Amino acid sequence: AQSVTQLGSHVSVSEGALVLLRCNYSSSVPPYLFWYVQYPNQGLQLLLKYTTGATLVKGINGFEAEFKKSETSFHLTKPSAHMSDAAEYFCAVSEAGGGNKLTFGTGTQLKVEL
Amino acid sequence: GAVVSQHPSRVICKSGTSVKIECRSLDFQATTMFWYRQFPKQSLMLMATSNEGSKATYEQGVEKDKFLINHASLTLSTLTVTSAHPEDSSFYICSASAGGSGANVLTFGAGSRLTVL
Protein backbone atom coordinates (compact mmCIF):
# COMPACT_ATOMS: atom_id res chain seq x y z
CA ALA A 1 0.00 0.00 0.00
CA GLN A 2 1.10 3.53 -0.69
CA SER A 3 0.50 6.72 1.17
CA VAL A 4 1.42 10.36 0.97
CA THR A 5 1.78 12.85 3.79
CA GLN A 6 1.82 16.56 3.16
CA LEU A 7 2.97 18.52 6.18
CA GLY A 8 1.08 21.75 6.61
CA SER A 9 -2.39 22.13 5.20
CA HIS A 10 -1.78 25.86 4.82
CA VAL A 11 1.42 27.65 3.93
CA SER A 12 1.73 31.40 3.67
CA VAL A 13 4.67 33.20 2.07
CA SER A 14 5.44 36.72 0.97
CA GLU A 15 5.68 37.52 -2.70
CA GLY A 16 9.28 36.94 -3.78
CA ALA A 17 10.03 34.57 -0.93
CA LEU A 18 11.00 30.93 -1.17
CA VAL A 19 8.17 28.42 -1.47
CA LEU A 20 8.66 25.04 0.23
CA LEU A 21 5.84 22.52 0.29
CA ARG A 22 6.64 19.26 2.01
CA CYS A 23 5.73 15.78 0.87
CA ASN A 24 6.71 12.42 2.30
CA TYR A 25 5.63 9.15 0.84
CA SER A 26 5.43 5.50 1.75
CA SER A 27 5.74 2.82 -0.89
CA SER A 28 6.86 -0.78 -0.86
CA VAL A 29 8.03 -0.55 -4.46
CA PRO A 30 9.88 2.11 -6.44
CA PRO A 31 7.48 5.02 -6.71
CA TYR A 32 6.53 7.49 -9.33
CA LEU A 33 5.98 10.87 -7.65
CA PHE A 34 3.96 13.85 -8.78
CA TRP A 35 2.98 17.35 -7.81
CA TYR A 36 -0.31 18.77 -9.05
CA VAL A 37 -1.79 22.24 -8.66
CA GLN A 38 -5.50 22.98 -8.37
CA TYR A 39 -6.93 26.45 -8.83
CA PRO A 40 -10.43 27.17 -7.49
CA ASN A 41 -13.15 25.30 -9.32
CA GLN A 42 -10.67 23.78 -11.73
CA GLY A 43 -9.17 20.39 -12.31
CA LEU A 44 -5.67 19.33 -11.43
CA GLN A 45 -2.72 20.43 -13.51
CA LEU A 46 0.53 18.49 -13.49
CA LEU A 47 3.43 20.58 -12.20
CA LEU A 48 6.16 17.97 -12.39
CA LYS A 49 6.88 14.31 -11.98
CA TYR A 50 9.65 11.94 -11.01
CA THR A 51 9.78 8.51 -12.56
CA THR A 52 13.41 7.45 -12.95
CA GLY A 53 16.76 9.10 -13.55
CA ALA A 54 17.70 12.52 -12.29
CA THR A 55 16.36 13.06 -8.80
CA LEU A 56 15.96 16.81 -9.19
CA VAL A 57 13.07 17.47 -11.52
CA LYS A 58 12.00 20.78 -12.93
CA GLY A 59 8.43 21.59 -13.73
CA ILE A 60 6.29 24.38 -15.02
CA ASN A 61 6.06 27.87 -13.56
CA GLY A 62 9.52 27.70 -12.00
CA PHE A 63 8.77 24.85 -9.60
CA GLU A 64 11.12 22.00 -8.91
CA ALA A 65 11.24 19.00 -6.60
CA GLU A 66 13.91 16.61 -5.45
CA PHE A 67 13.36 12.91 -4.89
CA LYS A 68 15.25 11.79 -1.79
CA LYS A 69 14.91 8.07 -1.34
CA SER A 70 16.72 8.01 2.01
CA GLU A 71 14.25 10.53 3.39
CA THR A 72 11.24 9.23 1.43
CA SER A 73 10.58 12.82 0.48
CA PHE A 74 9.63 14.79 -2.59
CA HIS A 75 9.43 18.39 -1.45
CA LEU A 76 8.30 21.09 -3.88
CA THR A 77 10.18 24.37 -4.06
CA LYS A 78 10.17 27.62 -5.97
CA PRO A 79 12.84 30.29 -5.39
CA SER A 80 10.52 33.27 -5.63
CA ALA A 81 6.78 33.17 -5.04
CA HIS A 82 4.38 35.03 -7.27
CA MET A 83 0.83 36.03 -6.49
CA SER A 84 -0.37 33.72 -9.23
CA ASP A 85 1.09 30.74 -7.35
CA ALA A 86 -1.69 30.90 -4.77
CA ALA A 87 -3.53 27.60 -5.14
CA GLU A 88 -3.94 24.13 -3.68
CA TYR A 89 -1.03 21.78 -4.24
CA PHE A 90 -1.25 18.01 -4.14
CA CYS A 91 1.55 15.49 -3.92
CA ALA A 92 0.77 12.06 -5.35
CA VAL A 93 2.42 8.69 -5.68
CA SER A 94 1.89 5.73 -7.93
CA GLU A 95 3.67 2.46 -8.33
CA ALA A 96 6.06 2.29 -11.22
CA GLY A 97 4.01 0.73 -13.95
CA GLY A 98 1.00 0.87 -11.69
CA GLY A 99 -1.44 1.71 -14.42
CA ASN A 100 -2.05 5.35 -13.52
CA LYS A 101 -3.57 4.72 -10.09
CA LEU A 102 -2.59 7.71 -8.01
CA THR A 103 -2.68 8.10 -4.25
CA PHE A 104 -2.93 11.75 -3.26
CA GLY A 105 -1.86 13.64 -0.19
CA THR A 106 -4.32 15.86 1.63
CA GLY A 107 -3.13 18.97 -0.13
CA THR A 108 -1.46 22.21 0.90
CA GLN A 109 -3.12 25.55 0.37
CA LEU A 110 -0.49 28.11 -0.61
CA LYS A 111 -1.20 31.74 0.15
CA VAL A 112 1.02 34.45 -1.27
CA GLU A 113 0.95 37.81 0.43
CA LEU A 114 2.20 41.18 -0.74
CA GLY B 1 -2.72 19.60 -25.23
CA ALA B 2 -5.10 16.96 -24.00
CA VAL B 3 -8.37 18.28 -22.59
CA VAL B 4 -10.93 16.54 -20.40
CA SER B 5 -14.35 18.09 -20.02
CA GLN B 6 -16.74 17.38 -17.18
CA HIS B 7 -20.43 18.23 -17.21
CA PRO B 8 -22.19 19.56 -15.29
CA SER B 9 -19.75 21.65 -13.28
CA ARG B 10 -22.37 22.14 -10.59
CA VAL B 11 -25.57 20.27 -9.86
CA ILE B 12 -28.13 20.50 -7.09
CA CYS B 13 -30.66 17.74 -6.67
CA LYS B 14 -33.24 16.51 -4.22
CA SER B 15 -32.61 13.55 -2.00
CA GLY B 16 -33.63 10.29 -3.65
CA THR B 17 -33.02 11.38 -7.22
CA SER B 18 -30.24 10.20 -9.51
CA VAL B 19 -27.59 12.42 -11.04
CA LYS B 20 -25.38 11.71 -14.03
CA ILE B 21 -21.97 13.30 -14.48
CA GLU B 22 -20.16 13.10 -17.81
CA CYS B 23 -16.44 12.99 -18.44
CA ARG B 24 -15.27 13.50 -22.01
CA SER B 25 -11.84 13.44 -23.55
CA LEU B 26 -12.04 16.12 -26.20
CA ASP B 27 -9.01 15.56 -28.38
CA PHE B 28 -7.78 12.10 -27.56
CA GLN B 29 -9.11 8.64 -27.01
CA ALA B 30 -9.12 7.55 -23.41
CA THR B 31 -8.81 3.83 -22.86
CA THR B 32 -8.96 4.36 -19.11
CA MET B 33 -10.73 6.96 -17.00
CA PHE B 34 -10.59 7.42 -13.25
CA TRP B 35 -13.25 8.84 -10.96
CA TYR B 36 -12.27 10.61 -7.75
CA ARG B 37 -14.22 12.11 -4.92
CA GLN B 38 -12.95 15.11 -3.01
CA PHE B 39 -14.43 16.20 0.30
CA PRO B 40 -13.92 19.78 1.49
CA LYS B 41 -10.39 20.38 2.72
CA GLN B 42 -9.49 16.79 1.94
CA SER B 43 -7.64 14.88 -0.69
CA LEU B 44 -8.87 13.13 -3.78
CA MET B 45 -10.00 9.60 -3.11
CA LEU B 46 -10.03 7.20 -6.03
CA MET B 47 -13.48 5.71 -6.43
CA ALA B 48 -13.13 3.56 -9.50
CA THR B 49 -11.22 2.84 -12.66
CA SER B 50 -13.28 2.86 -15.82
CA ASN B 51 -12.10 0.88 -18.81
CA GLU B 52 -13.72 1.29 -22.20
CA GLY B 53 -15.88 -1.65 -23.07
CA SER B 54 -15.61 -3.43 -19.75
CA LYS B 55 -16.89 -3.17 -16.22
CA ALA B 56 -15.41 -0.58 -13.93
CA THR B 57 -13.09 -1.60 -11.12
CA TYR B 58 -14.20 -0.10 -7.83
CA GLU B 59 -12.01 0.71 -4.88
CA GLN B 60 -12.69 -0.93 -1.56
CA GLY B 61 -15.60 0.65 0.25
CA VAL B 62 -17.19 2.21 -2.83
CA GLU B 63 -20.72 0.98 -3.48
CA LYS B 64 -21.03 -0.27 -7.03
CA ASP B 65 -24.79 0.02 -7.08
CA LYS B 66 -24.63 3.51 -5.69
CA PHE B 67 -22.08 4.89 -8.10
CA LEU B 68 -22.74 3.48 -11.54
CA ILE B 69 -19.96 3.95 -14.06
CA ASN B 70 -20.32 3.49 -17.79
CA HIS B 71 -17.45 3.84 -20.24
CA ALA B 72 -19.25 3.15 -23.48
CA SER B 73 -16.83 4.86 -25.84
CA LEU B 74 -13.22 5.92 -25.97
CA THR B 75 -14.18 9.52 -25.31
CA LEU B 76 -16.93 9.29 -22.71
CA SER B 77 -17.34 7.91 -19.22
CA THR B 78 -20.34 8.64 -17.04
CA LEU B 79 -20.81 8.47 -13.28
CA THR B 80 -24.37 8.14 -12.05
CA VAL B 81 -25.06 8.74 -8.39
CA THR B 82 -28.21 6.77 -7.75
CA SER B 83 -30.75 7.63 -5.08
CA ALA B 84 -28.58 10.48 -3.93
CA HIS B 85 -28.51 11.51 -0.29
CA PRO B 86 -26.98 14.56 1.39
CA GLU B 87 -23.90 12.55 2.37
CA ASP B 88 -23.19 12.07 -1.34
CA SER B 89 -22.63 15.80 -1.68
CA SER B 90 -19.06 16.21 -2.80
CA PHE B 91 -16.73 17.32 -5.58
CA TYR B 92 -16.31 14.59 -8.18
CA ILE B 93 -13.31 14.70 -10.50
CA CYS B 94 -12.45 12.49 -13.43
CA SER B 95 -9.16 11.92 -15.14
CA ALA B 96 -8.40 10.25 -18.43
CA SER B 97 -5.49 8.30 -19.76
CA ALA B 98 -4.61 7.93 -23.38
CA GLY B 99 -2.91 4.67 -22.63
CA GLY B 100 0.35 3.32 -21.31
CA SER B 101 1.27 2.54 -17.78
CA GLY B 102 2.74 5.86 -16.81
CA ALA B 103 0.58 8.26 -14.87
CA ASN B 104 2.25 11.09 -16.70
CA VAL B 105 -0.41 10.81 -19.39
CA LEU B 106 -3.31 11.56 -17.03
CA THR B 107 -5.43 14.62 -17.76
CA PHE B 108 -7.93 15.85 -15.17
CA GLY B 109 -11.35 17.37 -15.66
CA ALA B 110 -12.43 20.53 -13.85
CA GLY B 111 -14.68 18.62 -11.50
CA SER B 112 -18.40 18.49 -10.77
CA ARG B 113 -19.79 19.78 -7.51
CA LEU B 114 -22.82 17.81 -6.37
CA THR B 115 -25.11 19.16 -3.69
CA VAL B 116 -27.92 16.92 -2.49
CA LEU B 117 -30.67 18.69 -0.57
PDB file of C-alpha atoms in Angstrom, chain A residues 5-95:
ATOM      1  CA  THR A   5       1.779  12.848   3.792  1.00  0.00           C
ATOM      2  CA  GLN A   6       1.816  16.559   3.161  1.00  0.00           C
ATOM      3  CA  LEU A   7       2.966  18.521   6.176  1.00  0.00           C
ATOM      4  CA  GLY A   8       1.083  21.749   6.606  1.00  0.00           C
ATOM      5  CA  SER A   9      -2.391  22.125   5.202  1.00  0.00           C
ATOM      6  CA  HIS A  10      -1.778  25.859   4.821  1.00  0.00           C
ATOM      7  CA  VAL A  11       1.421  27.650   3.926  1.00  0.00           C
ATOM      8  CA  SER A  12       1.726  31.404   3.667  1.00  0.00           C
ATOM      9  CA  VAL A  13       4.670  33.201   2.066  1.00  0.00           C
ATOM     10  CA  SER A  14       5.440  36.720   0.968  1.00  0.00           C
ATOM     11  CA  GLU A  15       5.685  37.522  -2.701  1.00  0.00           C
ATOM     12  CA  GLY A  16       9.278  36.941  -3.778  1.00  0.00           C
ATOM     13  CA  ALA A  17      10.026  34.571  -0.929  1.00  0.00           C
ATOM     14  CA  LEU A  18      11.003  30.925  -1.175  1.00  0.00           C
ATOM     15  CA  VAL A  19       8.175  28.422  -1.468  1.00  0.00           C
ATOM     16  CA  LEU A  20       8.656  25.044   0.231  1.00  0.00           C
ATOM     17  CA  LEU A  21       5.843  22.517   0.293  1.00  0.00           C
ATOM     18  CA  ARG A  22       6.641  19.258   2.011  1.00  0.00           C
ATOM     19  CA  CYS A  23       5.725  15.777   0.867  1.00  0.00           C
ATOM     20  CA  ASN A  24       6.713  12.417   2.295  1.00  0.00           C
ATOM     21  CA  TYR A  25       5.630   9.147   0.844  1.00  0.00           C
ATOM     22  CA  SER A  26       5.433   5.505   1.754  1.00  0.00           C
ATOM     23  CA  SER A  27       5.744   2.822  -0.888  1.00  0.00           C
ATOM     24  CA  SER A  28       6.858  -0.778  -0.857  1.00  0.00           C
ATOM     25  CA  VAL A  29       8.026  -0.548  -4.456  1.00  0.00           C
ATOM     26  CA  PRO A  30       9.883   2.114  -6.440  1.00  0.00           C
ATOM     27  CA  PRO A  31       7.480   5.023  -6.711  1.00  0.00           C
ATOM     28  CA  TYR A  32       6.527   7.494  -9.331  1.00  0.00           C
ATOM     29  CA  LEU A  33       5.980  10.868  -7.646  1.00  0.00           C
ATOM     30  CA  PHE A  34       3.958  13.852  -8.776  1.00  0.00           C
ATOM     31  CA  TRP A  35       2.976  17.351  -7.813  1.00  0.00           C
ATOM     32  CA  TYR A  36      -0.306  18.770  -9.045  1.00  0.00           C
ATOM     33  CA  VAL A  37      -1.786  22.243  -8.661  1.00  0.00           C
ATOM     34  CA  GLN A  38      -5.496  22.984  -8.374  1.00  0.00           C
ATOM     35  CA  TYR A  39      -6.934  26.449  -8.828  1.00  0.00           C
ATOM     36  CA  PRO A  40     -10.435  27.174  -7.490  1.00  0.00           C
ATOM     37  CA  ASN A  41     -13.150  25.300  -9.318  1.00  0.00           C
ATOM     38  CA  GLN A  42     -10.669  23.783 -11.726  1.00  0.00           C
ATOM     39  CA  GLY A  43      -9.167  20.385 -12.308  1.00  0.00           C
ATOM     40  CA  LEU A  44      -5.669  19.328 -11.430  1.00  0.00           C
ATOM     41  CA  GLN A  45      -2.716  20.434 -13.511  1.00  0.00           C
ATOM     42  CA  LEU A  46       0.531  18.494 -13.490  1.00  0.00           C
ATOM     43  CA  LEU A  47       3.435  20.584 -12.204  1.00  0.00           C
ATOM     44  CA  LEU A  48       6.158  17.974 -12.394  1.00  0.00           C
ATOM     45  CA  LYS A  49       6.878  14.305 -11.980  1.00  0.00           C
ATOM     46  CA  TYR A  50       9.649  11.935 -11.010  1.00  0.00           C
ATOM     47  CA  THR A  51       9.781   8.506 -12.562  1.00  0.00           C
ATOM     48  CA  THR A  52      13.406   7.450 -12.951  1.00  0.00           C
ATOM     49  CA  GLY A  53      16.758   9.096 -13.546  1.00  0.00           C
ATOM     50  CA  ALA A  54      17.697  12.515 -12.286  1.00  0.00           C
ATOM     51  CA  THR A  55      16.356  13.061  -8.799  1.00  0.00           C
ATOM     52  CA  LEU A  56      15.959  16.814  -9.187  1.00  0.00           C
ATOM     53  CA  VAL A  57      13.073  17.469 -11.519  1.00  0.00           C
ATOM     54  CA  LYS A  58      11.998  20.780 -12.931  1.00  0.00           C
ATOM     55  CA  GLY A  59       8.426  21.592 -13.732  1.00  0.00           C
ATOM     56  CA  ILE A  60       6.290  24.384 -15.017  1.00  0.00           C
ATOM     57  CA  ASN A  61       6.060  27.874 -13.560  1.00  0.00           C
ATOM     58  CA  GLY A  62       9.522  27.698 -12.004  1.00  0.00           C
ATOM     59  CA  PHE A  63       8.770  24.851  -9.602  1.00  0.00           C
ATOM     60  CA  GLU A  64      11.116  21.995  -8.913  1.00  0.00           C
ATOM     61  CA  ALA A  65      11.236  19.004  -6.602  1.00  0.00           C
ATOM     62  CA  GLU A  66      13.909  16.609  -5.446  1.00  0.00           C
ATOM     63  CA  PHE A  67      13.364  12.910  -4.892  1.00  0.00           C
ATOM     64  CA  LYS A  68      15.252  11.789  -1.793  1.00  0.00           C
ATOM     65  CA  LYS A  69      14.909   8.075  -1.340  1.00  0.00           C
ATOM     66  CA  SER A  70      16.724   8.010   2.006  1.00  0.00           C
ATOM     67  CA  GLU A  71      14.249  10.531   3.392  1.00  0.00           C
ATOM     68  CA  THR A  72      11.241   9.225   1.431  1.00  0.00           C
ATOM     69  CA  SER A  73      10.583  12.820   0.485  1.00  0.00           C
ATOM     70  CA  PHE A  74       9.634  14.786  -2.594  1.00  0.00           C
ATOM     71  CA  HIS A  75       9.432  18.386  -1.447  1.00  0.00           C
ATOM     72  CA  LEU A  76       8.299  21.090  -3.877  1.00  0.00           C
ATOM     73  CA  THR A  77      10.183  24.372  -4.064  1.00  0.00           C
ATOM     74  CA  LYS A  78      10.174  27.624  -5.969  1.00  0.00           C
ATOM     75  CA  PRO A  79      12.839  30.291  -5.386  1.00  0.00           C
ATOM     76  CA  SER A  80      10.517  33.271  -5.629  1.00  0.00           C
ATOM     77  CA  ALA A  81       6.775  33.172  -5.035  1.00  0.00           C
ATOM     78  CA  HIS A  82       4.379  35.030  -7.267  1.00  0.00           C
ATOM     79  CA  MET A  83       0.829  36.030  -6.485  1.00  0.00           C
ATOM     80  CA  SER A  84      -0.372  33.718  -9.229  1.00  0.00           C
ATOM     81  CA  ASP A  85       1.092  30.741  -7.348  1.00  0.00           C
ATOM     82  CA  ALA A  86      -1.693  30.905  -4.770  1.00  0.00           C
ATOM     83  CA  ALA A  87      -3.535  27.604  -5.142  1.00  0.00           C
ATOM     84  CA  GLU A  88      -3.943  24.125  -3.680  1.00  0.00           C
ATOM     85  CA  TYR A  89      -1.029  21.780  -4.239  1.00  0.00           C
ATOM     86  CA  PHE A  90      -1.251  18.007  -4.139  1.00  0.00           C
ATOM     87  CA  CYS A  91       1.546  15.492  -3.923  1.00  0.00           C
ATOM     88  CA  ALA A  92       0.766  12.063  -5.346  1.00  0.00           C
ATOM     89  CA  VAL A  93       2.423   8.686  -5.677  1.00  0.00           C
ATOM     90  CA  SER A  94       1.886   5.725  -7.932  1.00  0.00           C
ATOM     91  CA  GLU A  95       3.667   2.460  -8.326  1.00  0.00           C
TER      92      GLU A  95
END
